[in-house]
């Protein structure tokens, strides 16, 4: 990047002025910010007011222009030459060649890589990415504060992510499938919610002959996106998924060097064929799993008796199911399947035929040999499972009808099912309804979720109050933990949060601010369940939520609110509907309880003008 004895500027991995390989001292943070702003416009004039905004934003102190002059004077002393940093009529110009500023040289190679890819020259693209990668030495503008630095850091990070995706694409197009898979796998770990990365890794798996794994990759991505962002993937991912199922995957890059198969790879293709005897598709076990000791002690997946774990949104069904599955892997050596049934998505549950195809592919059935009719697909799968010891985790089941053709029958295979419905009409299953964590477990989860960034004693009563504000619901606790950790929370910050929000009527609103996709899923899940209720059940829920007693018996309910849920409604039918949708818990013989955040959601309903007609005790 530089000739011997020349001057250069590093902005990636460090902020430094280099001469003869030696870093010159630029120690003051705002002086570094001025250096960065000037260097990124090397050879061009930068106005003083631009430098002021770059360092202090839109509300600078009155002394800011004078401070900029001081920082520039200090830089001149470091550089040892006034000709390098010139004064212009209304600003300054940093006279170094763009090639001697690593961030500008990085951008130049990034442009070359993009142009080469657009021109169907994969080898030139890879060569340019390699040059850019040589310059990428770590976080851009480390330790530099101010709005300009934040914007440039984000821009450079995004450019590097784009280049890494481009490298994976170019490697795949040139037939270097193993290298593309390694690159896309590394990207997927670093960017688990990036849809293009998920598709890249899935495409690499597909081209490596791992068709079932490619489908499972997109299933897992859909689940992460739903649970962490309350969102669903775009139409392009859906089309790609369908193409893999039918074996009609299009080339991602139609130009020279494309090596993607126009038809699915045969079972002999790739380093690891899809016909291996034991597909292992379970996502990683839940991080920071806390509580549920009673459930874990008494549960185990058993052939012929599916476990149905039910509960409202965010209560921890998937985490418990994964923990159980990982605890019993050794009992199912012939494979473990994870199937996202998408029962809570607004776009609709996963079609049974598609789910069956994914499982058949996982056991080596070639796409050309998939049966046509749904019943034939189900029969083929059951025959395969009957001869094996396989554990299948069906996540987010919509209803019993969806499961009817999917559950293993006979043999030594077992199933775990999670659902936001009780699925009470299923026979010969073991029902596991989940409620909130205990106060102690909820507090532990909140403390663990903050990690080492939370400087507070886990036994601090203020932490327990913060956990109670979250209703002791795992997903809400994780949302708050992330927020506290990002704020570098200490005991005072936790107390401040509790004092500020502790009496707030609606924790769902506090935990679901606009733009916070993770928090949104807590509320969105409850709204999804509420939208499925009959009018009588919605009215009944809103009236229950405003009662003084969170736990009640049917007799008490009828005595204190005789016309509940409404004059023309059947009370027992409404109770059954609320129980079935996991918006009401049974806590004893003829006793019921509204879950904490469901009660909060019900009060939101009660505030709506048409929620109920009469008063509520």
Coordinates of C-alpha atoms in Angstrom, one line a residue, residues 9 15 45 63 135 178 202 222 228 234 263 289 299 316 328 349 369 389 392-393 425 463 483 513 534 567 593 606:
X9 CA -3.1 6.2 7.4
X15 CA -6.5 4.5 13.8
X45 CA -11.3 20.0 1.0
X63 CA -16.0 25.8 21.6
X135 CA -6.6 -4.7 4.2
X178 CA -16.2 -26.9 -0.1
X202 CA -28.3 -23.5 1.9
X222 CA -37.3 -19.1 9.4
X228 CA -36.0 -13.1 17.4
X234 CA -38.9 -12.7 1.8
X263 CA -30.7 -30.9 -11.4
X289 CA -31.3 -22.8 29.8
X299 CA -40.1 -36.3 30.8
X316 CA -40.1 -21.4 26.4
X328 CA -31.8 -38.1 24.9
X349 CA -48.8 -23.3 8.5
X369 CA -38.6 -40.7 -6.3
X389 CA -34.7 -45.2 16.0
X392 CA -38.5 -35.9 15.4
X393 CA -39.1 -32.5 16.9
X425 CA -58.1 -33.6 20.6
X463 CA -33.3 -7.8 39.8
X483 CA -31.3 -4.2 26.7
X513 CA -40.8 -0.5 21.4
X534 CA -64.2 -16.1 18.8
X567 CA -75.5 -12.6 27.7
X593 CA -55.4 -18.7 36.3
X606 CA -60.5 -4.3 27.5

